[in-house]
Amino acid sequence: MMTKNDVFSQALEMIGTRIKDSTSCREVTEELSREADKQEKRWREAFMSGAPTPQEWCQIAEFEAENFKKSLTDKGKKDQDKLVSLARLEEEGVISHQEAEKAMAALRRLLFVSKTAVDSLDDFIAGASLPLPASPDGDSYEKLVAWKLDPDNSLSYQMNHDPICGGCVEKTLEYCLNDRVMEFLYGTLVRACRERRAQLIREHADRRLEEAERFSRLPPLTPEQWCWIVKQEHGQEFLERSLADMIVAAIFMMGERKEGEDGTPVIDETSRYYWIETPEKIVRLWKEKALRESGR
């Protein structure tokens, strides 16, 4: 089983290790475009086949949990450090600006391959019976989707608008206090910001688990209804926020360590909670549902 993130990661590795000149850049770009065509077809077929079963959700969750764990504990960072970006290849004159743009376009196609696939299914989605079925406790797919799409539930949005993380508290203090006092308070502000970011990351992990719990309690869907949900979750703004959420969480962990804080409990604990413990809880959730439905 391979997820969209795996395909994209392999594409980044391909760019960083195989592009040595214009010819190799053209070859990589063409290969990425062919892969995008293939992935679009796979995603389209997967969407039209309907929502994953509890067993399939369990497999997806297990795969993602293992990937997160591997990424977090991977010791082979030397190979990752060797990867070179398209911007750097262009800057060093290895490839032209036009070649870099074409390669980036192919890379972008792979990143949003599932969106391209579902956007091609409008006629199929038009056959969905609405409203979607609700659970006995009154929850519904529409409520879940609206909750999920709410910007207030986005980690990156919350960090940008948080008084501590967004710098409002620091700016207010700078306005009220002199430089000498601010110098004294700087360490406290850094620690407060770190703690607040860790708290927001843990809360975001809890929302991921809550989403899985709510979804697991809702009734089955037809393939058309499932594609309707997928379509709602593939708006450009939401996709970009979701990507930003993951980047924010990853950068927080890596950035703090670069500042010489390796081994700080709040960073290690938050990292494990977000990338390992929460995915493992989601795995257990779907395993239990699969067992219940199988009558065991």
Backbone as CSV, one residue per row, in Angstrom:
resi,resn,N_x,N_y,N_z,CA_x,CA_y,CA_z,C_x,C_y,C_z
1,MET,0.855,-1.195,0.000,0.000,0.000,0.000,0.888,1.240,0.000
2,MET,0.532,2.192,-0.874,1.308,3.427,-0.948,0.361,4.614,-0.898
3,THR,0.640,5.576,-0.061,-0.212,6.749,0.058,0.320,7.869,-0.814
4,LYS,-0.513,8.934,-0.921,-0.103,10.105,-1.696,1.186,10.694,-1.152
5,ASN,1.329,10.706,0.187,2.532,11.275,0.790,3.773,10.493,0.406
6,ASP,3.634,9.145,0.284,4.780,8.324,-0.114,5.217,8.651,-1.529
7,VAL,4.231,8.756,-2.431,4.542,9.066,-3.826,5.243,10.419,-3.914
8,PHE,4.735,11.389,-3.157,5.324,12.730,-3.190,6.734,12.714,-2.601
9,SER,6.929,11.946,-1.527,8.254,11.849,-0.911,9.257,11.233,-1.882
10,GLN,8.820,10.217,-2.605,9.701,9.594,-3.594,10.027,10.563,-4.726
11,ALA,9.037,11.396,-5.077,9.275,12.390,-6.129,10.323,13.404,-5.681
12,LEU,10.234,13.845,-4.425,11.233,14.778,-3.893,12.618,14.145,-3.900
13,GLU,12.673,12.884,-3.521,13.962,12.185,-3.512,14.512,12.060,-4.932
14,MET,13.619,11.797,-5.888,14.031,11.670,-7.285,14.641,12.982,-7.776
15,ILE,13.979,14.092,-7.446,14.489,15.406,-7.855,15.844,15.686,-7.198
16,GLY,15.929,15.355,-5.902,17.139,15.677,-5.152,18.344,14.819,-5.465
17,THR,18.115,13.649,-6.065,19.241,12.745,-6.301,19.542,12.476,-7.774
18,ARG,18.560,12.661,-8.652,18.761,12.266,-10.052,19.016,13.418,-11.010
19,ILE,18.581,14.624,-10.633,18.765,15.747,-11.563,20.193,16.271,-11.464
20,LYS,20.935,16.091,-12.565,22.334,16.531,-12.624,22.566,17.563,-13.725
21,ASP,21.619,17.625,-14.690,21.736,18.554,-15.812,20.375,18.685,-16.482
22,SER,20.319,19.402,-17.604,19.055,19.630,-18.303,18.420,18.328,-18.778
23,THR,19.235,17.410,-19.284,18.707,16.149,-19.800,18.051,15.325,-18.699
24,SER,18.751,15.168,-17.583,18.187,14.391,-16.481,16.965,15.089,-15.882
25,CYS,16.937,16.417,-15.911,15.782,17.160,-15.412,14.565,16.881,-16.284
26,ARG,14.764,16.885,-17.586,13.670,16.586,-18.506,13.160,15.163,-18.300
27,GLU,14.073,14.226,-18.103,13.678,12.829,-17.885,12.875,12.683,-16.592
28,VAL,13.328,13.338,-15.527,12.624,13.270,-14.241,11.246,13.916,-14.351
29,THR,11.168,15.061,-15.028,9.885,15.755,-15.192,8.889,14.881,-15.938
30,GLU,9.345,14.230,-16.997,8.466,13.347,-17.770,8.016,12.154,-16.932
31,GLU,8.930,11.629,-16.127,8.585,10.500,-15.269,7.564,10.907,-14.203
32,LEU,7.733,12.103,-13.653,6.785,12.602,-12.660,5.400,12.808,-13.277
33,SER,5.360,13.308,-14.509,4.080,13.515,-15.193,3.379,12.185,-15.459
34,ARG,4.139,11.178,-15.857,3.537,9.852,-16.089,3.002,9.275,-14.780
35,GLU,3.766,9.475,-13.700,3.329,8.976,-12.401,2.059,9.697,-11.953
36,ALA,1.964,10.998,-12.229,0.772,11.754,-11.868,-0.446,11.223,-12.615
37,ASP,-0.281,10.922,-13.899,-1.384,10.336,-14.679,-1.845,9.023,-14.052
38,LYS,-0.886,8.210,-13.678,-1.199,6.895,-13.103,-1.889,7.035,-11.747
39,GLN,-1.400,7.960,-10.924,-1.982,8.144,-9.601,-3.387,8.740,-9.676
40,GLU,-3.611,9.644,-10.615,-4.948,10.212,-10.786,-5.953,9.111,-11.101
41,LYS,-5.583,8.207,-11.976,-6.470,7.094,-12.344,-6.745,6.209,-11.129
42,ARG,-5.717,5.929,-10.329,-5.894,5.093,-9.143,-6.810,5.758,-8.121
43,TRP,-6.600,7.049,-7.884,-7.438,7.758,-6.927,-8.879,7.825,-7.412
44,ARG,-9.086,8.064,-8.696,-10.441,8.141,-9.247,-11.176,6.809,-9.050
45,GLU,-10.492,5.720,-9.345,-11.102,4.399,-9.175,-11.376,4.100,-7.708
46,ALA,-10.454,4.511,-6.843,-10.633,4.272,-5.406,-11.831,5.052,-4.876
47,PHE,-11.972,6.311,-5.276,-13.103,7.115,-4.824,-14.425,6.515,-5.282
48,MET,-14.485,6.092,-6.540,-15.730,5.591,-7.102,-16.116,4.230,-6.540
49,SER,-15.178,3.554,-5.916,-15.480,2.242,-5.324,-16.165,2.382,-3.968
50,GLY,-16.214,3.607,-3.428,-16.912,3.848,-2.171,-15.966,4.029,-0.999
51,ALA,-16.565,4.316,0.163,-15.768,4.556,1.378,-15.028,3.289,1.791
52,PRO,-13.840,3.432,2.363,-13.111,2.256,2.863,-13.923,1.519,3.925
53,THR,-13.779,0.214,3.980,-14.398,-0.579,5.040,-13.602,-0.378,6.326
54,PRO,-14.146,-0.777,7.484,-13.362,-0.665,8.726,-12.012,-1.364,8.628
55,GLN,-11.983,-2.527,7.938,-10.710,-3.228,7.767,-9.728,-2.397,6.942
56,GLU,-10.261,-1.750,5.899,-9.400,-0.919,5.050,-8.956,0.343,5.788
57,TRP,-9.859,0.936,6.580,-9.457,2.088,7.389,-8.352,1.686,8.353
58,CYS,-8.483,0.493,8.900,-7.465,-0.004,9.831,-6.116,-0.141,9.130
59,GLN,-6.134,-0.687,7.910,-4.891,-0.843,7.147,-4.265,0.515,6.831
60,ILE,-5.123,1.475,6.439,-4.629,2.824,6.136,-4.007,3.453,7.378
61,ALA,-4.719,3.328,8.507,-4.225,3.910,9.758,-2.919,3.251,10.197
62,GLU,-2.830,1.927,10.064,-1.602,1.212,10.436,-0.433,1.663,9.575
63,PHE,-0.692,1.803,8.285,0.362,2.208,7.359,0.864,3.608,7.691
64,GLU,-0.075,4.529,7.962,0.314,5.896,8.285,1.049,5.954,9.621
65,ALA,0.575,5.154,10.595,1.233,5.136,11.899,2.674,4.656,11.775
66,GLU,2.887,3.618,10.978,4.236,3.105,10.778,5.115,4.123,10.058
67,ASN,4.523,4.821,9.087,5.274,5.847,8.364,5.685,6.986,9.282
68,PHE,4.721,7.441,10.130,5.029,8.509,11.077,6.144,8.079,12.020
69,LYS,6.018,6.848,12.511,7.013,6.348,13.459,8.385,6.267,12.799
70,LYS,8.422,5.787,11.568,9.686,5.671,10.851,10.310,7.047,10.610
71,SER,9.450,8.010,10.220,9.954,9.362,9.970,10.518,9.989,11.237
72,LEU,9.857,9.706,12.363,10.263,10.320,13.624,11.530,9.695,14.184
73,THR,11.686,8.385,13.980,12.810,7.682,14.586,13.916,7.368,13.593
74,ASP,13.733,7.758,12.340,14.723,7.447,11.308,16.071,8.078,11.646
75,LYS,17.075,7.251,11.664,18.423,7.749,11.977,19.212,8.098,10.719
76,GLY,18.679,7.736,9.552,19.441,7.956,8.322,19.280,9.350,7.763
77,LYS,19.457,10.350,8.561,19.239,11.717,8.122,20.354,12.218,7.200
78,LYS,21.487,11.531,7.172,22.575,11.971,6.299,22.139,11.922,4.848
79,ASP,21.406,10.853,4.470,20.938,10.744,3.096,19.936,11.843,2.785
80,GLN,19.075,12.186,3.766,18.100,13.239,3.537,18.798,14.579,3.334
81,ASP,19.871,14.802,4.044,20.582,16.070,3.928,21.193,16.268,2.548
82,LYS,21.362,15.154,1.795,21.969,15.239,0.482,20.969,15.686,-0.586
83,LEU,19.657,15.655,-0.257,18.655,16.043,-1.228,18.806,17.521,-1.585
84,VAL,18.646,17.817,-2.875,18.804,19.172,-3.370,17.474,19.634,-3.953
85,SER,17.066,20.854,-3.642,15.789,21.371,-4.123,15.917,21.904,-5.541
86,LEU,14.763,22.070,-6.205,14.757,22.643,-7.545,15.302,24.069,-7.523
87,ALA,14.942,24.814,-6.474,15.415,26.201,-6.373,16.942,26.254,-6.316
88,ARG,17.521,25.328,-5.562,18.985,25.326,-5.456,19.624,24.887,-6.766
89,LEU,19.002,23.921,-7.437,19.537,23.471,-8.732,19.518,24.618,-9.740
90,GLU,18.451,25.411,-9.706,18.365,26.565,-10.603,19.378,27.627,-10.202
91,GLU,19.479,27.867,-8.908,20.404,28.887,-8.404,21.845,28.564,-8.768
92,GLU,22.193,27.284,-8.762,23.567,26.875,-9.055,23.818,26.696,-10.549
93,GLY,22.778,26.960,-11.367,22.962,26.889,-12.810,22.913,25.482,-13.383
94,VAL,22.489,24.521,-12.593,22.393,23.138,-13.079,21.269,23.011,-14.095
95,ILE,20.142,23.711,-13.827,19.005,23.721,-14.732,18.541,25.160,-14.915
96,SER,17.770,25.398,-15.982,17.266,26.746,-16.249,15.998,27.012,-15.436
97,HIS,15.583,28.270,-15.427,14.360,28.637,-14.715,13.155,27.929,-15.329
98,GLN,13.115,27.855,-16.647,12.002,27.188,-17.325,11.948,25.705,-16.980
99,GLU,13.115,25.071,-16.922,13.164,23.646,-16.572,12.712,23.416,-15.124
100,ALA,13.114,24.326,-14.251,12.699,24.223,-12.851,11.190,24.386,-12.720
101,GLU,10.611,25.306,-13.498,9.164,25.532,-13.445,8.396,24.310,-13.933
102,LYS,8.876,23.678,-14.992,8.206,22.484,-15.516,8.270,21.340,-14.506
103,ALA,9.420,21.177,-13.878,9.562,20.121,-12.876,8.667,20.415,-11.676
104,MET,8.589,21.690,-11.271,7.734,22.066,-10.151,6.265,21.827,-10.466
105,ALA,5.871,22.093,-11.701,4.484,21.854,-12.104,4.141,20.372,-12.005
106,ALA,5.069,19.516,-12.422,4.846,18.078,-12.329,4.788,17.635,-10.868
107,LEU,5.640,18.230,-10.052,5.657,17.914,-8.623,4.350,18.358,-7.967
108,ARG,3.860,19.526,-8.358,2.605,20.053,-7.804,1.435,19.141,-8.191
109,ARG,1.474,18.597,-9.398,0.423,17.667,-9.806,0.370,16.456,-8.884
110,LEU,1.540,15.950,-8.511,1.579,14.800,-7.610,1.074,15.156,-6.214
111,LEU,1.376,16.359,-5.781,0.949,16.778,-4.449,-0.573,16.853,-4.361
112,PHE,-1.210,17.332,-5.437,-2.667,17.504,-5.427,-3.364,16.497,-6.344
113,VAL,-2.786,15.320,-6.461,-3.317,14.329,-7.389,-4.721,13.878,-6.994
114,SER,-5.001,13.752,-5.708,-6.335,13.309,-5.295,-7.387,14.379,-5.604
115,LYS,-7.011,15.651,-5.519,-7.944,16.732,-5.860,-8.296,16.683,-7.343
116,THR,-7.302,16.498,-8.190,-7.550,16.407,-9.626,-8.496,15.252,-9.921
117,ALA,-8.292,14.129,-9.204,-9.129,12.953,-9.427,-10.579,13.216,-9.048
118,VAL,-10.806,13.761,-7.860,-12.196,13.975,-7.422,-12.854,15.107,-8.195
119,ASP,-12.081,16.087,-8.645,-12.655,17.177,-9.432,-13.188,16.691,-10.784
120,SER,-12.735,15.517,-11.213,-13.195,14.965,-12.488,-14.466,14.123,-12.323
121,LEU,-14.984,14.039,-11.096,-16.123,13.160,-10.816,-17.418,13.924,-10.538
122,ASP,-17.529,15.139,-11.023,-18.717,15.955,-10.728,-20.007,15.277,-11.191
123,ASP,-19.997,14.672,-12.365,-21.197,14.002,-12.866,-21.570,12.814,-11.980
124,PHE,-20.573,12.082,-11.530,-20.818,10.942,-10.638,-21.363,11.424,-9.301
125,ILE,-20.785,12.504,-8.765,-21.195,13.043,-7.472,-22.616,13.601,-7.527
126,ALA,-23.029,14.079,-8.718,-24.378,14.637,-8.860,-25.455,13.606,-8.532
127,GLY,-25.102,12.328,-8.567,-26.060,11.273,-8.265,-26.171,10.956,-6.786
128,ALA,-25.445,11.693,-5.936,-25.477,11.430,-4.493,-26.812,11.856,-3.898
129,SER,-27.378,11.000,-3.058,-28.628,11.306,-2.369,-28.328,12.125,-1.115
130,LEU,-28.886,13.344,-1.058,-28.662,14.241,0.071,-29.991,14.540,0.757
131,PRO,-30.011,14.804,2.078,-28.852,14.816,2.987,-28.317,13.418,3.244
132,LEU,-27.081,13.359,3.725,-26.448,12.086,4.014,-27.026,11.489,5.299
133,PRO,-26.933,10.173,5.469,-27.494,9.526,6.670,-26.800,9.995,7.944
134,ALA,-27.569,10.074,9.025,-27.051,10.535,10.320,-26.975,9.358,11.286
135,SER,-26.234,9.548,12.377,-26.112,8.525,13.403,-27.232,8.690,14.431
136,PRO,-27.537,7.659,15.235,-28.612,7.746,16.234,-28.429,8.896,17.226
137,ASP,-27.185,9.290,17.482,-26.957,10.361,18.462,-27.112,11.761,17.857
138,GLY,-27.516,11.826,16.584,-27.764,13.116,15.952,-26.597,13.674,15.166
139,ASP,-25.461,13.013,15.221,-24.317,13.478,14.445,-24.553,13.132,12.974
140,SER,-23.912,13.846,12.095,-24.081,13.605,10.662,-22.785,13.889,9.924
141,TYR,-22.730,13.395,8.697,-21.556,13.649,7.874,-21.425,15.142,7.573
142,GLU,-22.561,15.806,7.337,-22.512,17.238,7.046,-21.930,18.013,8.220
143,LYS,-22.352,17.646,9.451,-21.819,18.318,10.637,-20.325,18.043,10.787
144,LEU,-19.931,16.806,10.520,-18.517,16.431,10.649,-17.663,17.184,9.631
145,VAL,-18.155,17.259,8.393,-17.412,17.958,7.347,-17.294,19.447,7.678
146,ALA,-18.407,20.052,8.130,-18.368,21.480,8.479,-17.389,21.731,9.618
147,TRP,-17.381,20.852,10.608,-16.450,20.975,11.738,-15.011,20.842,11.265
148,LYS,-14.784,19.885,10.377,-13.428,19.642,9.882,-12.919,20.810,9.038
149,LEU,-13.817,21.432,8.261,-13.404,22.514,7.376,-13.298,23.860,8.085
150,ASP,-13.776,23.942,9.307,-13.720,25.199,10.060,-12.259,25.608,10.282
151,PRO,-11.855,26.808,9.843,-10.464,27.246,10.029,-10.006,27.206,11.485
152,ASP,-10.948,27.376,12.416,-10.582,27.362,13.836,-10.012,26.012,14.268
153,ASN,-10.275,24.961,13.487,-9.747,23.637,13.806,-8.410,23.361,13.124
154,SER,-7.897,24.359,12.426,-6.604,24.214,11.746,-5.465,24.601,12.681
155,LEU,-4.458,23.768,12.773,-3.307,24.042,13.628,-2.570,25.296,13.188
156,SER,-2.317,25.418,11.904,-1.579,26.586,11.409,-2.378,27.866,11.640
157,TYR,-3.695,27.800,11.439,-4.545,28.980,11.675,-4.502,29.383,13.142
158,GLN,-4.614,28.392,14.021,-4.594,28.683,15.452,-3.272,29.301,15.883
159,MET,-2.167,28.764,15.383,-0.865,29.312,15.764,-0.692,30.740,15.269
160,ASN,-1.176,31.002,14.055,-1.040,32.351,13.498,-1.873,33.375,14.256
161,HIS,-2.980,32.919,14.859,-3.889,33.843,15.530,-3.796,33.761,17.053
162,ASP,-2.902,32.950,17.555,-2.734,32.848,19.000,-1.899,34.034,19.510
163,PRO,-2.327,34.694,20.591,-1.596,35.873,21.099,-0.146,35.583,21.453
164,ILE,0.117,34.389,21.988,1.490,34.054,22.391,2.312,33.632,21.180
165,CYS,1.784,32.662,20.412,2.533,32.162,19.246,2.648,33.211,18.149
166,GLY,1.616,34.031,18.018,1.618,35.029,16.956,2.430,36.271,17.270
167,GLY,2.928,36.377,18.497,3.797,37.485,18.863,3.104,38.705,19.440
168,CYS,1.774,38.638,19.609,1.048,39.805,20.138,1.476,40.139,21.566
169,VAL,1.650,39.101,22.372,2.049,39.325,23.756,3.422,39.987,23.812
170,GLU,4.357,39.487,23.014,5.705,40.052,22.999,5.700,41.504,22.529
171,LYS,4.905,41.801,21.483,4.847,43.176,20.977,4.249,44.125,22.012
172,THR,3.237,43.638,22.741,2.611,44.466,23.775,3.610,44.773,24.889
173,LEU,4.366,43.758,25.288,5.366,43.956,26.338,6.472,44.906,25.874
174,GLU,6.878,44.757,24.610,7.908,45.651,24.072,7.446,47.106,24.092
175,TYR,6.165,47.308,23.871,5.605,48.661,23.875,5.571,49.247,25.285
176,CYS,5.354,48.369,26.287,5.186,48.828,27.672,6.487,48.845,28.473
177,LEU,7.453,48.006,28.083,8.651,47.847,28.895,9.895,48.310,28.144
178,ASN,10.949,48.597,28.893,12.190,49.029,28.247,13.005,47.809,27.800
179,ASP,14.056,48.064,27.023,14.860,46.981,26.439,15.495,46.098,27.499
180,ARG,15.915,46.700,28.609,16.596,45.931,29.654,15.653,44.902,30.272
181,VAL,14.428,45.326,30.548,13.448,44.397,31.120,13.085,43.318,30.097
182,MET,12.932,43.715,28.838,12.599,42.747,27.792,13.695,41.699,27.643
183,GLU,14.938,42.129,27.779,16.048,41.177,27.702,15.952,40.157,28.825
184,PHE,15.522,40.609,29.980,15.356,39.722,31.132,14.209,38.735,30.903
185,LEU,13.158,39.203,30.206,11.967,38.374,30.003,12.055,37.473,28.767
186,TYR,13.077,37.668,27.943,13.133,36.961,26.659,13.055,35.444,26.820
187,GLY,13.843,34.896,27.741,13.846,33.450,27.944,12.481,32.930,28.361
188,THR,11.792,33.685,29.213,10.455,33.296,29.653,9.478,33.289,28.478
189,LEU,9.583,34.295,27.606,8.702,34.360,26.439,8.943,33.198,25.488
190,VAL,10.201,32.839,25.291,10.536,31.717,24.410,9.941,30.422,24.950
191,ARG,10.093,30.207,26.271,9.548,28.994,26.880,8.016,28.967,26.815
192,ALA,7.394,30.131,27.051,5.934,30.210,27.004,5.417,29.909,25.595
193,CYS,6.119,30.424,24.605,5.732,30.181,23.217,5.884,28.700,22.876
194,ARG,6.980,28.091,23.333,7.213,26.671,23.077,6.120,25.817,23.718
195,GLU,5.783,26.140,24.956,4.747,25.389,25.673,3.392,25.552,24.989
196,ARG,3.093,26.767,24.560,1.805,27.009,23.905,1.713,26.288,22.572
197,ARG,2.796,26.295,21.803,2.809,25.576,20.535,2.618,24.075,20.767
198,ALA,3.285,23.565,21.780,3.138,22.144,22.105,1.692,21.824,22.476
199,GLN,1.069,22.711,23.239,-0.322,22.503,23.629,-1.241,22.482,22.410
200,LEU,-1.046,23.423,21.493,-1.880,23.481,20.289,-1.683,22.254,19.414
201,ILE,-0.454,21.761,19.345,-0.172,20.566,18.549,-0.866,19.344,19.150
202,ARG,-0.845,19.221,20.469,-1.524,18.107,21.122,-3.041,18.200,20.926
203,GLU,-3.585,19.404,21.011,-5.023,19.581,20.800,-5.405,19.220,19.362
204,HIS,-4.536,19.545,18.422,-4.800,19.191,17.025,-4.774,17.672,16.851
205,ALA,-3.865,17.010,17.533,-3.820,15.542,17.487,-5.114,14.961,18.055
206,ASP,-5.621,15.555,19.131,-6.881,15.093,19.727,-8.042,15.257,18.746
207,ARG,-8.019,16.315,17.952,-9.087,16.512,16.963,-9.015,15.479,15.855
208,ARG,-7.817,15.048,15.500,-7.684,13.984,14.504,-8.332,12.699,15.011
209,LEU,-8.111,12.398,16.292,-8.726,11.212,16.884,-10.242,11.382,16.969
210,GLU,-10.693,12.568,17.363,-12.134,12.828,17.451,-12.794,12.655,16.087
211,GLU,-12.132,13.116,15.039,-12.676,12.960,13.682,-12.872,11.486,13.351
212,ALA,-11.865,10.666,13.648,-11.970,9.232,13.367,-13.082,8.594,14.196
213,GLU,-13.202,8.995,15.459,-14.254,8.432,16.324,-15.641,8.770,15.794
214,ARG,-15.857,10.024,15.412,-17.160,10.436,14.895,-17.470,9.730,13.583
215,PHE,-16.490,9.646,12.709,-16.698,9.000,11.418,-17.047,7.526,11.594
216,SER,-16.399,6.871,12.548,-16.619,5.426,12.745,-18.033,5.127,13.245
217,ARG,-18.709,6.123,13.828,-20.059,5.904,14.362,-21.162,6.209,13.344
218,LEU,-20.801,6.781,12.214,-21.794,7.171,11.218,-22.165,6.007,10.299
219,PRO,-23.392,6.016,9.742,-23.863,4.917,8.887,-23.087,4.824,7.574
220,PRO,-23.217,3.695,6.873,-22.533,3.519,5.575,-23.045,4.505,4.527
221,LEU,-22.232,4.706,3.513,-22.558,5.616,2.420,-22.547,4.886,1.088
222,THR,-23.267,5.436,0.114,-23.138,4.946,-1.253,-21.845,5.518,-1.831
223,PRO,-21.320,4.942,-2.910,-20.101,5.502,-3.523,-20.262,6.969,-3.920
224,GLU,-21.462,7.331,-4.419,-21.688,8.724,-4.813,-21.644,9.648,-3.598
225,GLN,-22.243,9.183,-2.492,-22.227,9.996,-1.268,-20.813,10.134,-0.712
226,TRP,-20.035,9.065,-0.791,-18.647,9.122,-0.327,-17.849,10.133,-1.152
227,CYS,-18.056,10.115,-2.463,-17.347,11.064,-3.319,-17.785,12.498,-3.030
228,TRP,-19.044,12.690,-2.620,-19.518,14.024,-2.248,-18.704,14.538,-1.067
229,ILE,-18.480,13.677,-0.067,-17.688,14.069,1.105,-16.249,14.380,0.705
230,VAL,-15.673,13.505,-0.088,-14.292,13.698,-0.533,-14.157,15.033,-1.262
231,LYS,-15.159,15.353,-2.079,-15.138,16.615,-2.825,-15.119,17.808,-1.876
232,GLN,-15.925,17.753,-0.804,-15.960,18.856,0.159,-14.597,19.048,0.821
233,GLU,-13.895,17.945,1.040,-12.620,17.994,1.748,-11.438,18.275,0.816
234,HIS,-11.746,18.522,-0.468,-10.668,18.800,-1.415,-10.733,20.206,-1.988
235,GLY,-11.328,21.120,-1.226,-11.237,22.513,-1.619,-9.792,22.978,-1.492
236,GLN,-9.365,23.869,-2.365,-7.961,24.283,-2.385,-7.518,24.881,-1.049
237,GLU,-8.392,25.711,-0.468,-8.036,26.369,0.792,-7.834,25.351,1.909
238,PHE,-8.737,24.358,1.976,-8.619,23.350,3.027,-7.378,22.482,2.823
239,LEU,-7.102,22.109,1.590,-5.909,21.300,1.310,-4.640,22.039,1.714
240,GLU,-4.596,23.313,1.407,-3.411,24.105,1.750,-3.267,24.236,3.264
241,ARG,-4.396,24.403,3.967,-4.334,24.475,5.428,-3.870,23.149,6.018
242,SER,-4.373,22.048,5.458,-3.987,20.728,5.960,-2.492,20.491,5.785
243,LEU,-1.978,20.888,4.632,-0.545,20.759,4.381,0.237,21.647,5.335
244,ALA,-0.263,22.861,5.552,0.399,23.790,6.470,0.391,23.238,7.893
245,ASP,-0.700,22.574,8.285,-0.783,21.996,9.630,0.339,20.989,9.858
246,MET,0.522,20.104,8.887,1.549,19.078,9.029,2.950,19.704,9.026
247,ILE,3.142,20.700,8.168,4.446,21.371,8.096,4.751,22.101,9.398
248,VAL,3.730,22.773,9.952,3.906,23.511,11.203,4.329,22.568,12.328
249,ALA,3.646,21.419,12.416,3.978,20.454,13.468,5.397,19.927,13.295
250,ALA,5.776,19.627,12.051,7.109,19.089,11.793,8.194,20.129,12.041
251,ILE,7.966,21.350,11.581,8.960,22.406,11.748,9.167,22.743,13.216
252,PHE,8.073,22.715,13.990,8.203,22.990,15.422,9.160,21.993,16.066
253,MET,8.977,20.703,15.768,9.836,19.684,16.350,11.286,19.860,15.892
254,MET,11.482,20.030,14.589,12.839,20.124,14.058,13.494,21.444,14.441
255,GLY,12.700,22.540,14.406,13.243,23.852,14.697,13.739,23.979,16.118
256,GLU,12.969,23.437,17.060,13.380,23.506,18.455,14.673,22.732,18.677
257,ARG,14.803,21.598,18.005,16.006,20.780,18.175,17.224,21.497,17.604
258,LYS,17.031,22.212,16.514,18.146,22.942,15.911,18.662,24.029,16.847
259,GLU,17.779,24.492,17.732,18.189,25.536,18.660,18.877,24.965,19.890
260,GLY,19.256,23.692,19.810,20.003,23.083,20.899,19.143,22.537,22.011
261,GLU,17.837,22.294,21.718,16.928,21.826,22.741,16.666,20.333,22.632
262,ASP,17.515,19.601,21.949,17.329,18.169,21.799,17.234,17.506,23.170
263,GLY,16.164,16.744,23.361,15.989,16.076,24.637,15.062,16.815,25.586
264,THR,14.593,18.033,25.222,13.657,18.753,26.054,12.371,17.946,26.154
265,PRO,11.913,17.629,27.364,10.748,16.755,27.534,9.517,17.197,26.764
266,VAL,9.171,18.503,26.796,7.944,18.947,26.145,7.987,18.705,24.650
267,ILE,9.165,18.810,24.049,9.294,18.580,22.607,9.198,17.094,22.296
268,ASP,9.937,16.276,23.035,9.915,14.835,22.802,8.535,14.245,23.064
269,GLU,7.885,14.690,24.152,6.575,14.157,24.501,5.517,14.572,23.480
270,THR,5.561,15.824,23.063,4.598,16.308,22.069,4.818,15.616,20.742
271,SER,6.078,15.454,20.377,6.415,14.777,19.131,5.863,13.363,19.115
272,ARG,6.095,12.642,20.182,5.603,11.259,20.254,4.079,11.219,20.262
273,TYR,3.453,12.141,20.980,1.992,12.164,21.078,1.361,12.410,19.707
274,TYR,1.938,13.352,18.952,1.355,13.736,17.666,1.620,12.694,16.582
275,TRP,2.865,12.236,16.492,3.270,11.394,15.369,3.146,9.901,15.626
276,ILE,3.083,9.476,16.882,3.047,8.040,17.178,1.814,7.628,17.975
277,GLU,1.619,8.234,19.151,0.545,7.780,20.029,-0.841,8.001,19.426
278,THR,-1.083,9.162,18.837,-2.405,9.427,18.254,-2.696,8.523,17.063
279,PRO,-1.772,8.356,16.104,-2.040,7.394,15.025,-2.284,5.983,15.539
280,GLU,-1.578,5.578,16.592,-1.795,4.241,17.150,-3.184,4.121,17.772
281,LYS,-3.695,5.207,18.372,-5.056,5.199,18.914,-6.073,5.043,17.784
282,ILE,-5.819,5.698,16.666,-6.729,5.598,15.516,-6.709,4.181,14.963
283,VAL,-5.553,3.549,14.949,-5.452,2.151,14.521,-6.319,1.265,15.412
284,ARG,-6.196,1.440,16.720,-6.984,0.616,17.656,-8.477,0.851,17.468
285,LEU,-8.857,2.104,17.208,-10.260,2.437,16.991,-10.845,1.632,15.830
286,TRP,-10.144,1.620,14.706,-10.659,0.917,13.531,-10.547,-0.588,13.682
287,LYS,-9.550,-1.051,14.397,-9.445,-2.492,14.656,-10.645,-2.977,15.460
288,GLU,-11.008,-2.218,16.486,-12.142,-2.592,17.332,-13.441,-2.573,16.537
289,LYS,-13.616,-1.580,15.672,-14.835,-1.514,14.853,-14.875,-2.686,13.869
290,ALA,-13.724,-3.016,13.284,-13.674,-4.135,12.338,-14.025,-5.445,13.031
291,LEU,-13.525,-5.628,14.262,-13.826,-6.834,15.013,-15.310,-6.904,15.374
292,ARG,-15.893,-5.768,15.759,-17.318,-5.745,16.101,-18.163,-6.117,14.904
293,GLU,-17.817,-5.573,13.740,-18.609,-5.829,12.541,-18.435,-7.249,12.024
294,SER,-17.307,-7.855,12.358,-17.087,-9.241,11.922,-17.743,-10.237,12.871
295,GLY,-18.296,-9.719,14.000,-18.995,-10.571,14.948,-18.095,-11.299,15.904
296,ARG,-16.825,-10.895,15.997,-15.890,-11.563,16.889,-15.883,-10.883,18.243
